[in-house]
Amino acid sequence: ELNKNPVEGFSAGLIDDNDLYRWEVLIIGPPDTLYEGGVFKAHLTFPKDYPLRPPKMKFITEIWHPNVDKNGDVCISILHEPGEDKYGYEKPEERWLPIHTVETI
């Protein structure tokens, strides 16, 4: 689908053609932002029961962003396990839903 309908400033594909669960993502920093001109590499690791559970996303390129920890792990609502948030911060519809794709992540 990504090959048919590419997304500007973004590309993704398998790290290894023999492993459908590990993807590499490249994000080009958008114009007029602090990230302009940057090329940021991340890995998406999908669980065996995807799409019922979310993938994990980790930036390989060093990046500062409030949703990326110092190890590169991405923490955003749509990558949190589906269902109720035990801390009450997120509604279930803000968390992982099987409708999400590589592009929406």
PDB file of C-alpha atoms in Angstrom:
ATOM      1  CA  GLU A   1       0.000   0.000   0.000  1.00  0.00           C
ATOM      2  CA  LEU A   2       2.850   2.409   0.796  1.00  0.00           C
ATOM      3  CA  ASN A   3       4.403   1.734  -2.601  1.00  0.00           C
ATOM      4  CA  LYS A   4       1.106   2.513  -4.334  1.00  0.00           C
ATOM      5  CA  ASN A   5       0.395   5.636  -2.273  1.00  0.00           C
ATOM      6  CA  PRO A   6       3.636   7.075  -0.895  1.00  0.00           C
ATOM      7  CA  VAL A   7       3.475   9.593   1.935  1.00  0.00           C
ATOM      8  CA  GLU A   8       5.621  12.704   1.483  1.00  0.00           C
ATOM      9  CA  GLY A   9       8.474  12.934   3.985  1.00  0.00           C
ATOM     10  CA  PHE A  10       8.058   9.332   5.098  1.00  0.00           C
ATOM     11  CA  SER A  11       9.091   5.881   3.974  1.00  0.00           C
ATOM     12  CA  ALA A  12       8.903   2.456   5.554  1.00  0.00           C
ATOM     13  CA  GLY A  13       9.791  -1.094   4.689  1.00  0.00           C
ATOM     14  CA  LEU A  14      11.015  -4.393   6.023  1.00  0.00           C
ATOM     15  CA  ILE A  15      14.429  -4.444   7.672  1.00  0.00           C
ATOM     16  CA  ASP A  16      14.852  -8.036   6.491  1.00  0.00           C
ATOM     17  CA  ASP A  17      12.674  -9.579   3.779  1.00  0.00           C
ATOM     18  CA  ASN A  18      12.450 -12.760   5.876  1.00  0.00           C
ATOM     19  CA  ASP A  19      10.975 -10.997   8.928  1.00  0.00           C
ATOM     20  CA  LEU A  20       7.571  -9.355   8.454  1.00  0.00           C
ATOM     21  CA  TYR A  21       7.539  -8.142  12.065  1.00  0.00           C
ATOM     22  CA  ARG A  22      10.469  -5.680  11.923  1.00  0.00           C
ATOM     23  CA  TRP A  23      10.227  -2.502   9.855  1.00  0.00           C
ATOM     24  CA  GLU A  24      12.472   0.491   9.349  1.00  0.00           C
ATOM     25  CA  VAL A  25      10.909   3.932   9.066  1.00  0.00           C
ATOM     26  CA  LEU A  26      12.568   7.080   7.721  1.00  0.00           C
ATOM     27  CA  ILE A  27      11.018  10.442   8.516  1.00  0.00           C
ATOM     28  CA  ILE A  28      12.183  13.644   6.843  1.00  0.00           C
ATOM     29  CA  GLY A  29      11.902  16.655   9.158  1.00  0.00           C
ATOM     30  CA  PRO A  30       9.014  18.813   7.940  1.00  0.00           C
ATOM     31  CA  PRO A  31       9.674  22.338   6.655  1.00  0.00           C
ATOM     32  CA  ASP A  32       9.327  25.237   9.083  1.00  0.00           C
ATOM     33  CA  THR A  33       9.916  23.056  12.156  1.00  0.00           C
ATOM     34  CA  LEU A  34      12.910  22.474  14.396  1.00  0.00           C
ATOM     35  CA  TYR A  35      13.303  19.135  12.599  1.00  0.00           C
ATOM     36  CA  GLU A  36      13.558  20.663   9.094  1.00  0.00           C
ATOM     37  CA  GLY A  37      16.321  19.031   7.058  1.00  0.00           C
ATOM     38  CA  GLY A  38      16.720  16.125   9.462  1.00  0.00           C
ATOM     39  CA  VAL A  39      16.436  12.470   8.505  1.00  0.00           C
ATOM     40  CA  PHE A  40      15.229  10.350  11.399  1.00  0.00           C
ATOM     41  CA  LYS A  41      15.357   6.568  11.406  1.00  0.00           C
ATOM     42  CA  ALA A  42      13.106   4.448  13.607  1.00  0.00           C
ATOM     43  CA  HIS A  43      12.207   0.781  13.921  1.00  0.00           C
ATOM     44  CA  LEU A  44       8.715  -0.634  14.304  1.00  0.00           C
ATOM     45  CA  THR A  45       8.499  -4.077  15.878  1.00  0.00           C
ATOM     46  CA  PHE A  46       5.135  -5.763  15.438  1.00  0.00           C
ATOM     47  CA  PRO A  47       3.890  -8.421  17.878  1.00  0.00           C
ATOM     48  CA  LYS A  48       2.895 -11.827  16.519  1.00  0.00           C
ATOM     49  CA  ASP A  49      -0.757 -11.045  17.317  1.00  0.00           C
ATOM     50  CA  TYR A  50      -0.803  -7.739  15.380  1.00  0.00           C
ATOM     51  CA  PRO A  51      -3.226  -6.044  14.722  1.00  0.00           C
ATOM     52  CA  LEU A  52      -4.800  -6.984  18.044  1.00  0.00           C
ATOM     53  CA  ARG A  53      -1.832  -5.449  19.892  1.00  0.00           C
ATOM     54  CA  PRO A  54       0.272  -2.406  18.963  1.00  0.00           C
ATOM     55  CA  PRO A  55       3.806  -2.398  17.623  1.00  0.00           C
ATOM     56  CA  LYS A  56       6.704  -0.860  19.536  1.00  0.00           C
ATOM     57  CA  MET A  57       8.434   2.114  17.938  1.00  0.00           C
ATOM     58  CA  LYS A  58      12.010   3.141  18.689  1.00  0.00           C
ATOM     59  CA  PHE A  59      14.049   5.925  17.116  1.00  0.00           C
ATOM     60  CA  ILE A  60      17.507   4.783  16.078  1.00  0.00           C
ATOM     61  CA  THR A  61      18.549   8.333  15.213  1.00  0.00           C
ATOM     62  CA  GLU A  62      19.037  10.508  18.292  1.00  0.00           C
ATOM     63  CA  ILE A  63      16.083  12.873  18.530  1.00  0.00           C
ATOM     64  CA  TRP A  64      14.598  15.154  21.142  1.00  0.00           C
ATOM     65  CA  HIS A  65      10.834  15.058  21.381  1.00  0.00           C
ATOM     66  CA  PRO A  66       8.557  14.984  24.444  1.00  0.00           C
ATOM     67  CA  ASN A  67       7.116  11.628  23.309  1.00  0.00           C
ATOM     68  CA  VAL A  68      10.516   9.972  22.810  1.00  0.00           C
ATOM     69  CA  ASP A  69      12.528   8.831  25.831  1.00  0.00           C
ATOM     70  CA  LYS A  70      16.320   9.004  26.058  1.00  0.00           C
ATOM     71  CA  ASN A  71      16.578   5.433  24.690  1.00  0.00           C
ATOM     72  CA  GLY A  72      14.530   6.339  21.613  1.00  0.00           C
ATOM     73  CA  ASP A  73      11.341   4.537  22.673  1.00  0.00           C
ATOM     74  CA  VAL A  74       8.176   6.291  21.497  1.00  0.00           C
ATOM     75  CA  CYS A  75       5.353   6.795  23.983  1.00  0.00           C
ATOM     76  CA  ILE A  76       2.118   7.883  22.330  1.00  0.00           C
ATOM     77  CA  SER A  77      -1.438   6.879  23.138  1.00  0.00           C
ATOM     78  CA  ILE A  78      -2.073   4.931  19.941  1.00  0.00           C
ATOM     79  CA  LEU A  79       0.865   2.634  20.794  1.00  0.00           C
ATOM     80  CA  HIS A  80      -0.480   1.813  24.256  1.00  0.00           C
ATOM     81  CA  GLU A  81      -2.184  -1.529  24.795  1.00  0.00           C
ATOM     82  CA  PRO A  82      -5.906  -1.442  23.945  1.00  0.00           C
ATOM     83  CA  GLY A  83      -8.590  -1.053  26.585  1.00  0.00           C
ATOM     84  CA  GLU A  84      -8.951   0.980  29.732  1.00  0.00           C
ATOM     85  CA  ASP A  85      -6.020   3.046  31.030  1.00  0.00           C
ATOM     86  CA  LYS A  86      -5.351   1.931  34.600  1.00  0.00           C
ATOM     87  CA  TYR A  87      -4.259   5.507  35.437  1.00  0.00           C
ATOM     88  CA  GLY A  88      -7.322   7.138  33.879  1.00  0.00           C
ATOM     89  CA  TYR A  89      -5.410   9.502  31.555  1.00  0.00           C
ATOM     90  CA  GLU A  90      -6.497   8.030  28.226  1.00  0.00           C
ATOM     91  CA  LYS A  91      -9.845   6.993  26.871  1.00  0.00           C
ATOM     92  CA  PRO A  92      -9.967   3.526  25.246  1.00  0.00           C
ATOM     93  CA  GLU A  93     -10.523   5.104  21.818  1.00  0.00           C
ATOM     94  CA  GLU A  94      -7.255   7.067  22.206  1.00  0.00           C
ATOM     95  CA  ARG A  95      -5.281   3.864  22.710  1.00  0.00           C
ATOM     96  CA  TRP A  96      -4.357   1.153  20.204  1.00  0.00           C
ATOM     97  CA  LEU A  97      -7.065   0.157  17.751  1.00  0.00           C
ATOM     98  CA  PRO A  98      -6.573  -2.407  14.955  1.00  0.00           C
ATOM     99  CA  ILE A  99      -7.432   0.257  12.364  1.00  0.00           C
ATOM    100  CA  HIS A 100      -3.979   1.875  12.784  1.00  0.00           C
ATOM    101  CA  THR A 101      -1.412   1.328  10.076  1.00  0.00           C
ATOM    102  CA  VAL A 102       2.250   2.171   9.585  1.00  0.00           C
ATOM    103  CA  GLU A 103       1.143   5.511   8.109  1.00  0.00           C
ATOM    104  CA  THR A 104      -1.080   6.478  11.044  1.00  0.00           C
ATOM    105  CA  ILE A 105       1.632   5.602  13.548  1.00  0.00           C
TER     106      ILE A 105
END
